[in-house]
Coordinates of C-alpha atoms and ligand atoms in Angstrom, one line a residue:
Chain A
M1 CA 20.8 40.1 -19.2
T2 CA 18.0 38.1 -18.3
A3 CA 17.2 34.2 -18.9
V4 CA 14.0 35.2 -20.9
R5 CA 16.6 37.6 -22.9
K6 CA 19.9 35.3 -23.4
S7 CA 17.5 32.7 -25.1
L8 CA 15.3 34.8 -27.8
L9 CA 18.6 36.0 -27.8
L10 CA 20.2 32.3 -29.1
H11 CA 16.7 30.7 -30.1
G12 CA 16.1 34.2 -32.3
G13 CA 19.9 33.6 -33.0
L14 CA 19.8 29.7 -34.6
L15 CA 16.1 31.1 -36.4
I16 CA 18.5 33.9 -38.7
V17 CA 21.4 32.0 -39.0
L18 CA 19.1 28.9 -40.7
F19 CA 17.5 31.5 -42.3
G20 CA 20.6 33.2 -43.6
L21 CA 22.0 29.5 -45.0
Q22 CA 19.9 29.0 -47.8
F23 CA 21.4 32.0 -49.5
V24 CA 25.5 30.3 -48.7
L25 CA 24.5 26.1 -48.5
P26 CA 25.4 24.4 -51.8
A27 CA 22.0 22.3 -53.3
Y28 CA 23.5 19.4 -51.6
H29 CA 23.1 20.6 -48.1
H30 CA 21.0 23.5 -48.7
G31 CA 18.5 20.3 -48.8
N32 CA 19.3 18.4 -46.7
L33 CA 19.1 21.4 -44.0
A34 CA 15.0 21.1 -45.0
R35 CA 15.0 18.1 -44.7
I36 CA 16.3 18.0 -41.2
M37 CA 14.2 21.0 -40.1
V38 CA 11.2 19.2 -40.7
L39 CA 12.2 16.0 -39.1
A40 CA 14.0 18.4 -36.2
S41 CA 10.2 19.8 -35.6
Y42 CA 9.2 16.6 -35.5
A43 CA 12.0 15.9 -33.0
I44 CA 10.3 18.9 -31.2
G45 CA 7.7 17.1 -30.1
Y46 CA 8.6 14.0 -29.4
N47 CA 10.8 16.4 -26.8
V48 CA 7.9 18.0 -24.8
L49 CA 7.0 14.1 -24.2
F50 CA 8.9 12.6 -23.5
G51 CA 11.9 15.0 -22.6
Y52 CA 9.6 17.6 -21.1
T53 CA 6.9 15.3 -19.0
G54 CA 9.3 12.2 -18.0
L55 CA 6.8 10.3 -20.3
L56 CA 9.0 7.5 -23.2
S57 CA 6.9 6.6 -26.1
L58 CA 8.1 4.1 -28.1
G59 CA 5.3 4.3 -30.7
H60 CA 5.4 8.3 -32.3
A61 CA 6.1 7.1 -35.4
M62 CA 2.5 6.7 -35.5
F63 CA 0.9 10.3 -34.9
F64 CA 3.7 11.6 -37.1
A65 CA 2.5 8.8 -40.0
A66 CA -0.6 9.9 -39.1
G67 CA -0.1 13.5 -40.0
M68 CA 1.5 12.1 -43.1
Y69 CA -2.0 10.3 -44.2
G70 CA -4.4 12.7 -42.9
M71 CA -2.7 14.9 -45.6
G72 CA -1.8 12.1 -48.1
L73 CA -5.5 11.6 -48.0
G74 CA -7.3 14.2 -48.4
I75 CA -5.6 14.7 -51.6
R76 CA -5.4 12.2 -53.3
F77 CA -9.1 10.9 -52.7
L78 CA -10.6 14.3 -51.5
E79 CA -9.0 16.7 -53.8
M80 CA -8.0 19.4 -50.6
S81 CA -6.2 21.8 -50.5
P82 CA -2.7 21.5 -49.5
A83 CA -3.0 23.9 -46.5
L84 CA -6.3 22.5 -45.7
A85 CA -4.7 18.8 -46.1
L86 CA -2.2 20.0 -44.4
L87 CA -4.9 20.6 -41.0
A88 CA -6.1 17.1 -41.5
G89 CA -3.8 16.3 -40.9
L90 CA -3.2 18.0 -37.9
A91 CA -6.3 17.0 -37.3
A92 CA -5.8 13.2 -37.6
G93 CA -3.1 12.5 -34.9
L94 CA -4.0 15.4 -33.1
I95 CA -7.9 12.3 -32.3
L96 CA -5.6 9.6 -32.2
A97 CA -3.3 11.8 -29.7
L98 CA -6.4 11.6 -27.7
V99 CA -7.8 8.5 -28.2
V100 CA -4.5 7.0 -27.7
G101 CA -3.1 9.1 -24.5
Y102 CA -6.8 8.6 -23.0
L103 CA -5.9 4.2 -22.8
A104 CA -2.4 5.8 -22.7
L105 CA -1.9 6.6 -20.4
R106 CA -3.2 4.1 -17.7
T107 CA 0.0 2.4 -17.8
V108 CA 3.0 3.7 -16.0
G109 CA 6.9 2.7 -17.5
V110 CA 7.5 -0.3 -19.3
A111 CA 3.7 -0.6 -19.5
F112 CA 3.3 3.1 -21.3
M113 CA 6.2 2.7 -23.5
I114 CA 4.7 -1.3 -24.7
V115 CA 1.4 0.1 -24.5
T116 CA 2.5 3.1 -27.2
L117 CA 5.1 1.0 -29.3
M118 CA 1.6 -2.1 -30.0
F119 CA -0.2 1.4 -30.6
A120 CA 2.0 2.4 -33.9
Q121 CA 2.4 -1.2 -35.1
A122 CA -2.0 -1.5 -35.3
L123 CA -1.8 1.7 -37.1
F124 CA 1.2 0.6 -39.3
L125 CA -0.4 -3.1 -40.2
T126 CA -3.3 -1.0 -40.4
I127 CA -1.9 1.0 -43.4
L128 CA -0.6 -1.9 -45.2
Y129 CA -4.3 -3.6 -44.8
F130 CA -5.5 -0.7 -46.5
G131 CA -3.5 -1.4 -49.1
K132 CA -6.5 -0.5 -52.2
W133 CA -6.1 3.7 -50.7
T134 CA -2.9 3.5 -48.8
R135 CA -0.8 1.0 -51.6
G136 CA 1.1 -0.2 -48.4
D137 CA 4.8 -0.5 -48.3
E138 CA 5.4 1.4 -51.9
G139 CA 3.2 4.3 -50.6
F140 CA 1.9 7.3 -52.9
V141 CA 3.9 10.4 -54.8
I142 CA 1.5 13.8 -54.9
Q143 CA 2.2 15.7 -58.1
Q144 CA 3.5 18.4 -58.3
P145 CA 0.3 20.7 -59.0
E146 CA -1.3 19.1 -55.9
R147 CA 1.8 20.5 -53.3
V148 CA 1.5 24.6 -54.6
L149 CA -0.1 26.1 -51.4
W150 CA -1.4 29.5 -52.0
G151 CA 0.7 29.4 -55.4
I152 CA 3.5 28.8 -53.9
D153 CA 5.1 26.0 -55.3
L154 CA 7.1 23.8 -53.0
S155 CA 8.1 21.6 -54.7
D156 CA 10.6 24.1 -55.7
P157 CA 13.7 24.1 -53.3
V158 CA 13.6 27.7 -52.6
N159 CA 10.8 27.7 -51.1
R160 CA 10.5 23.7 -50.0
Y161 CA 13.5 25.7 -47.5
F162 CA 11.5 28.0 -46.8
A163 CA 8.8 26.3 -46.2
A164 CA 10.5 23.4 -43.3
L165 CA 12.1 27.0 -41.5
L166 CA 8.9 27.9 -41.0
L167 CA 7.6 24.7 -39.6
F168 CA 11.1 24.4 -37.8
A169 CA 10.5 28.0 -36.5
V170 CA 7.2 27.6 -35.6
C171 CA 7.7 23.7 -33.6
L172 CA 10.9 25.9 -31.8
L173 CA 8.7 28.8 -30.3
V174 CA 5.9 27.0 -29.6
S175 CA 7.6 24.7 -27.2
L176 CA 9.9 27.4 -25.8
W177 CA 7.1 29.5 -25.3
L178 CA 4.7 26.4 -23.7
I179 CA 8.0 25.7 -20.8
Q180 CA 7.9 29.3 -19.9
R181 CA 4.3 29.0 -18.9
P182 CA 2.2 27.3 -15.8
V183 CA 1.3 24.5 -18.3
G184 CA 4.9 23.4 -19.7
R185 CA 6.5 24.1 -15.6
V186 CA 4.4 22.0 -14.4
L187 CA 5.2 19.1 -17.0
I188 CA 9.2 19.4 -16.1
A189 CA 7.3 19.2 -12.2
I190 CA 5.8 16.0 -13.3
R191 CA 9.0 14.6 -14.6
E192 CA 10.9 15.5 -11.8
N193 CA 8.5 14.5 -9.5
Q194 CA 5.1 14.0 -10.2
E195 CA 4.2 12.5 -6.5
R196 CA 4.6 16.0 -5.5
A197 CA 3.3 17.9 -8.3
R198 CA 0.0 15.9 -7.6
M199 CA -0.3 16.6 -3.6
L200 CA 0.4 20.0 -5.1
G201 CA -2.8 20.0 -6.3
Y202 CA -1.8 19.3 -10.1
D203 CA -4.2 17.2 -12.6
I204 CA -1.6 14.1 -13.2
F205 CA -3.6 12.4 -15.8
A206 CA -5.0 16.1 -17.7
H207 CA -1.4 17.7 -17.6
K208 CA 0.2 14.8 -19.2
L209 CA -3.0 13.9 -21.7
A210 CA -2.2 17.3 -22.9
A211 CA 1.6 16.6 -22.9
V212 CA 0.5 13.6 -25.2
M213 CA -2.2 15.7 -28.0
I214 CA 0.5 18.7 -27.7
S215 CA 3.9 16.1 -29.2
G216 CA 1.7 14.1 -30.7
G217 CA -0.4 17.4 -32.6
I218 CA 3.2 18.8 -32.9
S219 CA 4.6 15.4 -34.6
A220 CA 1.1 15.1 -37.1
L221 CA 2.3 18.6 -38.3
A222 CA 5.7 17.4 -38.7
G223 CA 4.7 14.4 -40.8
A224 CA 2.5 16.3 -43.2
V225 CA 4.3 19.4 -44.2
Y226 CA 7.0 16.1 -44.6
G227 CA 4.6 14.3 -47.0
L228 CA 4.1 17.8 -48.9
L229 CA 7.3 19.2 -49.2
F230 CA 8.9 15.9 -50.3
G231 CA 6.0 14.4 -52.0
Y232 CA 6.5 10.6 -50.9
V233 CA 4.1 9.3 -48.2
G234 CA 4.8 5.6 -47.0
A235 CA 4.5 3.1 -44.6
T236 CA 8.0 3.2 -43.7
F237 CA 6.9 6.6 -41.7
A238 CA 4.4 4.8 -39.7
S239 CA 7.5 1.6 -38.7
V240 CA 9.5 1.1 -35.3
Q241 CA 12.8 2.9 -37.2
Y242 CA 10.6 5.9 -36.7
S243 CA 9.7 6.3 -33.3
I244 CA 13.2 5.0 -32.5
F245 CA 14.5 8.2 -34.5
P246 CA 13.3 10.7 -32.5
L247 CA 14.3 9.0 -29.1
L248 CA 17.5 8.6 -30.7
W249 CA 17.8 12.9 -32.2
V250 CA 17.0 13.5 -28.9
L251 CA 18.8 11.5 -26.3
L252 CA 22.3 13.2 -29.0
G253 CA 20.8 16.9 -28.4
G254 CA 19.5 16.6 -25.1
A255 CA 16.1 15.9 -23.5
G256 CA 14.8 18.3 -21.9
T257 CA 15.9 21.1 -24.0
V258 CA 14.5 22.6 -26.8
L259 CA 18.0 22.7 -28.8
G260 CA 18.0 19.1 -28.9
P261 CA 15.8 18.4 -30.7
F262 CA 17.4 20.5 -33.2
V263 CA 20.9 19.5 -32.8
G264 CA 21.1 15.6 -32.3
T265 CA 18.4 15.1 -35.8
L266 CA 21.2 17.7 -36.7
F267 CA 24.0 15.5 -35.3
M268 CA 22.9 12.2 -36.0
F269 CA 21.5 12.8 -40.2
Y270 CA 25.3 14.0 -40.7
L271 CA 27.6 11.3 -38.7
I272 CA 25.0 8.6 -40.7
D273 CA 25.7 10.4 -44.5
L274 CA 29.1 11.1 -44.0
S275 CA 29.9 7.9 -42.4
S276 CA 28.6 6.1 -44.7
A277 CA 30.4 8.2 -47.8
L278 CA 33.1 6.6 -46.1
T279 CA 32.1 2.8 -45.3
T280 CA 28.9 0.5 -46.3
A281 CA 29.3 -0.2 -42.7
H282 CA 27.9 3.4 -41.9
M283 CA 26.0 2.0 -38.9
L284 CA 27.7 0.5 -37.1
I285 CA 30.6 4.6 -37.2
A286 CA 27.1 6.2 -35.5
G287 CA 26.8 3.3 -33.7
V288 CA 30.1 3.6 -32.0
V289 CA 29.7 7.9 -32.1
L290 CA 26.0 6.9 -30.3
V291 CA 27.8 5.3 -27.9
A292 CA 30.2 7.3 -27.0
V293 CA 28.6 10.5 -27.0
T294 CA 25.7 8.4 -24.0
L295 CA 28.9 7.7 -21.9
F296 CA 30.3 10.8 -22.1
A297 CA 28.2 13.7 -22.8
Q298 CA 24.4 11.5 -20.5
Q299 CA 22.9 14.4 -20.9
G300 CA 22.9 15.0 -24.5
I301 CA 24.5 17.7 -26.5
V302 CA 22.6 20.9 -25.3
G303 CA 21.9 19.1 -21.6
E304 CA 25.8 18.8 -21.2
L305 CA 26.3 21.9 -22.4
R306 CA 23.8 23.4 -20.1
R307 CA 24.8 21.6 -17.2
R308 CA 27.9 22.8 -17.4
F309 CA 28.4 26.6 -19.1
W310 CA 24.6 28.1 -19.7
R311 CA 22.2 27.1 -16.3
W312 CA 19.5 30.1 -17.5
L313 CA 19.8 26.9 -21.1
P314 CA 15.6 26.0 -21.2
Chain B
M1 CA -17.2 26.0 13.1
T2 CA -15.5 22.5 12.3
L3 CA -13.9 22.6 9.5
L4 CA -12.5 19.4 9.1
S5 CA -13.8 15.9 10.7
T6 CA -13.6 12.1 10.2
R7 CA -16.3 8.9 10.5
G8 CA -15.0 5.8 11.0
L9 CA -12.1 6.1 9.0
S10 CA -9.9 3.0 8.9
R11 CA -7.0 1.9 6.4
Q12 CA -5.5 -1.5 6.4
F13 CA -2.5 -3.0 4.8
A14 CA -2.9 -6.6 4.5
G15 CA -4.5 -7.4 7.5
L16 CA -1.9 -4.5 8.8
H17 CA -5.1 -2.2 10.6
A18 CA -3.2 0.6 10.3
V19 CA -5.6 3.5 11.3
Q20 CA -8.6 2.1 12.6
D21 CA -12.2 3.5 12.6
V22 CA -11.1 6.6 13.9
D23 CA -13.8 10.1 14.7
F24 CA -12.1 12.9 14.6
D25 CA -13.3 16.3 14.7
L26 CA -11.0 19.7 14.1
P27 CA -11.9 23.4 15.2
A28 CA -11.4 26.1 12.0
G29 CA -8.6 28.0 13.7
Q30 CA -6.8 25.4 16.0
I31 CA -3.1 25.1 15.7
R32 CA -3.6 20.4 16.4
A33 CA -0.6 18.2 16.8
L34 CA -1.5 14.3 16.5
I35 CA 1.4 12.7 18.3
G36 CA 1.9 8.7 19.4
P37 CA 4.8 6.8 18.3
N38 CA 7.2 5.2 15.5
G39 CA 4.2 2.5 13.7
A40 CA 1.3 4.5 14.9
G41 CA -0.7 5.4 11.6
K42 CA 0.2 8.7 12.1
T43 CA 1.5 9.8 8.7
T44 CA -1.7 6.7 7.5
F45 CA -3.9 8.9 9.0
V46 CA -3.2 12.5 7.5
S47 CA -2.5 10.6 3.9
M48 CA -6.2 9.8 3.9
L49 CA -7.0 13.4 4.6
C50 CA -6.0 14.2 2.1
G51 CA -6.3 11.7 -0.8
R52 CA -2.5 10.5 -0.4
I53 CA -3.7 6.8 -0.5
A54 CA -8.1 5.8 0.1
P55 CA -9.0 4.6 3.4
S56 CA -10.5 1.3 3.6
A57 CA -13.6 1.9 5.4
G58 CA -15.1 5.8 6.5
E59 CA -15.2 8.8 5.7
V60 CA -13.4 12.5 5.3
I61 CA -15.2 15.4 5.7
F62 CA -14.1 19.1 4.1
D63 CA -16.0 22.0 5.4
G64 CA -18.8 20.9 4.7
Q65 CA -18.6 18.9 2.4
N66 CA -18.0 14.6 1.7
V67 CA -14.0 14.6 -0.3
T68 CA -14.2 11.0 0.8
G69 CA -14.4 10.2 -3.1
L70 CA -12.4 13.1 -4.4
P71 CA -8.9 12.2 -5.7
A72 CA -5.4 14.7 -4.4
H73 CA -5.9 17.7 -6.6
K74 CA -8.9 18.0 -6.1
R75 CA -9.1 18.2 -2.3
I76 CA -6.1 20.2 -2.6
S77 CA -7.6 22.9 -4.3
L78 CA -10.7 23.2 -1.9
G79 CA -7.8 24.4 0.9
M80 CA -5.2 22.4 1.8
A81 CA -1.8 21.6 1.5
Y82 CA 0.1 18.3 2.6
T83 CA 4.2 18.9 3.8
F84 CA 5.3 15.0 3.3
Q85 CA 7.0 13.0 6.4
V86 CA 10.4 12.0 3.5
T87 CA 11.2 15.6 1.9
S88 CA 9.6 15.9 -1.6
I89 CA 11.1 18.3 -3.5
F90 CA 11.3 18.9 -6.8
A91 CA 15.7 18.8 -6.1
N92 CA 16.4 20.0 -10.1
L93 CA 15.0 22.9 -10.2
D94 CA 15.0 26.3 -8.6
V95 CA 14.0 26.7 -5.0
A96 CA 12.5 29.6 -5.6
E97 CA 11.1 27.2 -8.7
N98 CA 9.9 24.7 -6.1
V99 CA 7.8 27.5 -4.5
A100 CA 6.2 28.6 -7.9
L101 CA 4.9 25.2 -8.9
A102 CA 2.8 25.6 -4.8
A103 CA 1.8 29.4 -6.0
R104 CA 0.7 28.8 -9.7
R105 CA -1.9 26.6 -9.1
H106 CA -4.1 29.8 -7.2
L107 CA -2.3 32.9 -8.1
R108 CA -2.6 33.8 -11.5
G109 CA -0.2 36.4 -12.9
A110 CA 3.6 36.0 -12.8
A111 CA 4.2 39.2 -10.1
R112 CA 1.8 38.3 -7.9
V113 CA 3.3 34.5 -8.4
R114 CA 6.9 36.5 -7.3
G115 CA 5.9 37.8 -4.5
A116 CA 4.0 35.7 -2.8
V117 CA 6.9 33.0 -3.2
D118 CA 9.7 35.9 -2.0
R119 CA 7.0 36.4 1.1
A120 CA 7.3 32.3 2.2
L121 CA 11.2 32.0 1.5
E122 CA 11.0 35.0 3.6
Q123 CA 9.4 33.8 6.2
V124 CA 11.2 30.2 6.9
G125 CA 14.6 32.6 6.4
L126 CA 15.4 30.5 2.7
A127 CA 15.4 33.9 0.5
D128 CA 18.4 34.6 0.2
R129 CA 19.3 30.7 -1.8
R130 CA 16.0 31.1 -4.1
D131 CA 18.0 30.6 -6.6
Q132 CA 19.6 27.4 -6.4
P133 CA 18.6 24.1 -7.5
A134 CA 16.6 22.5 -4.1
G135 CA 18.6 19.4 -4.0
D136 CA 22.3 21.5 -3.1
L137 CA 20.5 22.5 0.4
A138 CA 20.8 21.1 3.3
Y139 CA 18.4 18.5 4.5
G140 CA 17.4 21.1 7.8
H141 CA 16.5 23.5 4.1
Q142 CA 15.4 21.4 3.0
R143 CA 12.4 20.5 5.1
L144 CA 12.8 24.4 4.8
L145 CA 11.6 24.5 1.9
E146 CA 8.7 22.4 2.0
I147 CA 7.0 24.6 4.5
A148 CA 7.5 27.4 2.8
M149 CA 5.9 25.1 -0.4
G150 CA 2.8 24.7 2.5
L151 CA 2.8 28.5 2.6
V152 CA 2.1 29.0 -0.6
Q153 CA -1.0 28.0 -1.3
A154 CA -2.4 30.1 2.1
P155 CA -4.6 26.4 3.2
R156 CA -7.3 26.8 4.4
L157 CA -5.9 23.5 6.7
L158 CA -2.5 22.8 6.3
I159 CA -1.1 19.4 7.1
L160 CA 2.6 18.7 8.1
D161 CA 4.5 15.8 8.9
E162 CA 7.1 15.7 10.4
P163 CA 7.9 18.6 9.7
T164 CA 11.0 19.6 12.1
Q165 CA 12.8 16.1 11.6
G166 CA 16.9 16.8 11.1
L167 CA 16.7 21.2 11.6
S168 CA 18.3 21.9 13.5
E169 CA 17.2 24.3 17.4
G170 CA 17.4 27.2 16.1
E171 CA 15.4 26.8 13.1
I172 CA 12.8 24.8 15.1
E173 CA 12.7 27.5 17.6
D174 CA 11.1 30.0 14.3
F175 CA 9.1 27.0 13.1
V176 CA 7.3 26.8 16.2
D177 CA 6.9 30.8 16.1
L178 CA 6.1 31.4 12.2
I179 CA 3.2 28.1 13.3
K180 CA 2.3 30.1 16.0
G181 CA 2.1 33.1 13.5
L182 CA -0.1 31.9 11.4
S183 CA -2.6 30.4 14.3
G184 CA -6.5 31.9 13.4
E185 CA -6.1 32.2 10.2
T186 CA -4.8 28.9 9.1
T187 CA -6.2 25.4 10.3
I188 CA -3.3 23.2 11.3
L189 CA -3.0 19.7 11.9
L190 CA 0.8 19.0 12.9
I191 CA 2.9 15.8 13.8
E192 CA 5.5 16.1 16.0
H193 CA 7.6 14.5 17.4
N194 CA 9.3 17.0 19.5
M195 CA 7.3 17.0 22.1
R196 CA 8.8 21.3 23.3
V197 CA 7.4 22.1 19.2
V198 CA 3.9 20.0 20.7
M199 CA 3.8 22.4 24.1
A200 CA 5.0 25.0 22.6
S201 CA 2.5 25.5 19.3
A202 CA -0.1 22.8 19.9
D203 CA -3.9 23.9 20.9
H204 CA -5.0 20.6 21.5
V205 CA -3.9 17.2 21.4
S206 CA -4.7 13.6 19.7
V207 CA -2.6 11.0 20.9
L208 CA -2.8 8.3 17.5
N209 CA -1.7 4.3 19.9
F210 CA -2.5 1.1 17.4
G211 CA -4.0 2.6 14.6
E212 CA -6.8 4.1 17.2
I213 CA -6.8 8.1 18.5
L214 CA -6.1 7.4 22.0
A215 CA -6.8 10.4 24.2
E216 CA -7.5 14.5 23.3
G217 CA -6.7 17.3 25.1
T218 CA -4.9 20.1 26.1
P219 CA -1.3 19.4 24.8
D220 CA -1.5 19.5 29.6
E221 CA -4.2 17.4 29.6
I222 CA -2.2 14.6 27.6
R223 CA 1.2 15.1 29.4
A224 CA -0.6 14.3 32.9
N225 CA -2.4 11.5 30.8
P226 CA -1.6 7.9 32.4
Q227 CA -2.8 6.3 29.6
V228 CA -0.7 8.9 27.4
Q229 CA 2.4 8.2 29.4
A230 CA 2.1 4.6 29.4
A231 CA 2.2 4.1 26.1
Y232 CA 4.5 6.6 24.6
L233 CA 5.4 9.2 26.8
G234 CA 7.6 7.0 29.3
S235 CA 10.7 9.2 27.5
P236 CA 9.9 12.6 27.7
D237 CA 11.1 14.3 25.1
A238 CA 11.4 11.8 22.7
Ligands
ADP1 N1 2.0 1.6 2.1 C1 2.1 0.5 3.5 N2 2.7 -0.8 2.9 C2 1.6 -1.3 4.2 N3 2.5 -0.8 5.3 C3 2.1 0.2 5.6 C4 1.8 1.0 4.2 N4 2.7 2.2 5.9 C5 2.0 2.5 6.2 N5 2.3 1.7 6.9 C6 2.0 0.4 8.1 O1 0.5 0.9 9.3 C7 1.6 0.4 9.8 C8 1.3 2.8 9.7 O2 2.6 3.5 9.8 P1 2.6 4.9 9.0 O3 1.3 5.9 9.5 O4 4.0 5.6 8.4 O5 3.6 5.5 11.1 P2 3.5 6.9 12.0 O6 2.9 8.7 10.5 O7 2.8 7.2 12.7 O8 4.9 6.7 12.0 C9 3.1 0.3 10.1 O9 2.7 -0.3 10.9 C10 3.6 0.5 8.8 O10 4.5 -0.1 8.9
MG2 MG1 4.9 8.9 9.9

């Protein structure tokens, strides 16, 4: 079996399992999984830039929030339909990614991390500053009637799970497709040896900018869908915390693997969920496990599987 | 026809004149060896040709076009290819993927890329290692991989910076045959320390010393030139 067939089977298989799980999962986990799939989509977006292109951003919450607020403000003030609002969220993320990418990519390494962090902080403070419209920290709720997309009520758990799965499937397949395409291969080449890629005739800046936009676009779409599915838009999603989360998820699951973002998000979600049932010091448990994984599985869970068993894993 | 020329090309590093006022002309189809002692400025000179580093002064003309202001990737798309003196490959990627990355910039379609990759790997004798991670190759084989990455681009000007460094005797002989097989279609600028390779493959030789062109001529003329001998050829097979 060729590597392409195997990977189609694996990723298609995961999507089928996720589809089937909704019929057997108890309500609590059913709801969790919907949330995890949306957050994993965000992580997939992050992984395009961090895992595949080798650029570490500390400000991705700005893209997630741009999508969420683009969607939320569109519904709240422009009375957009949910479909149009999702597009508005995506557009907001893409425009922001273009501007931030264009400026931040003039720096490298630690400076790039700092610049992205600063841009994200600027957006966070802007959201708080315009509290009159954004309702700042408190955020605002998107009412149930505003969440009916093409006659489908997205506040209903079954529909919500479905929508989350659809988003996740699209993001997963897009990232899988991207890294098999010549342009995705160039991103990997830039991560592996930028100077070599440049001297093979590739325009490094243009490719990195494209990576920021794809990554920011996916993140924004995830943010928009998150707001729509769970009916809430708030400034927390623009905070530093939400920039760190996707980094942790991707590191845990395996940077530069297609499945890593999902595995990492799932793992960390339940790690915090289970440990908080046991003790109030749940962040301590989560921290210890994180340290253990980074010590013993340096390439993340899926990364280690690839290193040890399945070299064909994309 | 002249494929590449430079006029007054210079580069200083903090006051050090690594390359000084070099006028250089390379006719299309020629195999030109660039020789000179360590630190003579050979790598700096070719790096300015392909845009890897910017000159302090002077200009580079490629195929009648002044390319001095063009970034590296644009010069490469005009048909230059460059292989590094210090091996620079994608160590974590497969051998074939390394070559494919070099091929895809000018070839479209998986089948065509694959064909070109197979041919280039065949030419350097790495066909049976196509699915190994490039980092697992022995040093000499990594050098050959670099050469394959240059060849697969089907460049008009191929710049090779000490390609035979680290190759075995047999591999060096194959390399000379390979280079001679390319003569006529590809213009080659070859930085080379091994004088036997120079004598066997080059049509013409330029000698660089302290950043300046010391002499130019056929291999035999260069070998007989007393100035060159004094500067460089003290030990003929160095
Ligand atoms: N990036 C650099 N910074 C400072 N000095 C350099 C740099 N690159 C080369 N040099 C100096 O320029 C001179 C020429 O170097 P180089 O072009 O590498 O010589 P060659 O390839 O002929 O051995 C040397 O003295 C070297 O130390
Ligand atoms: Mg050198």
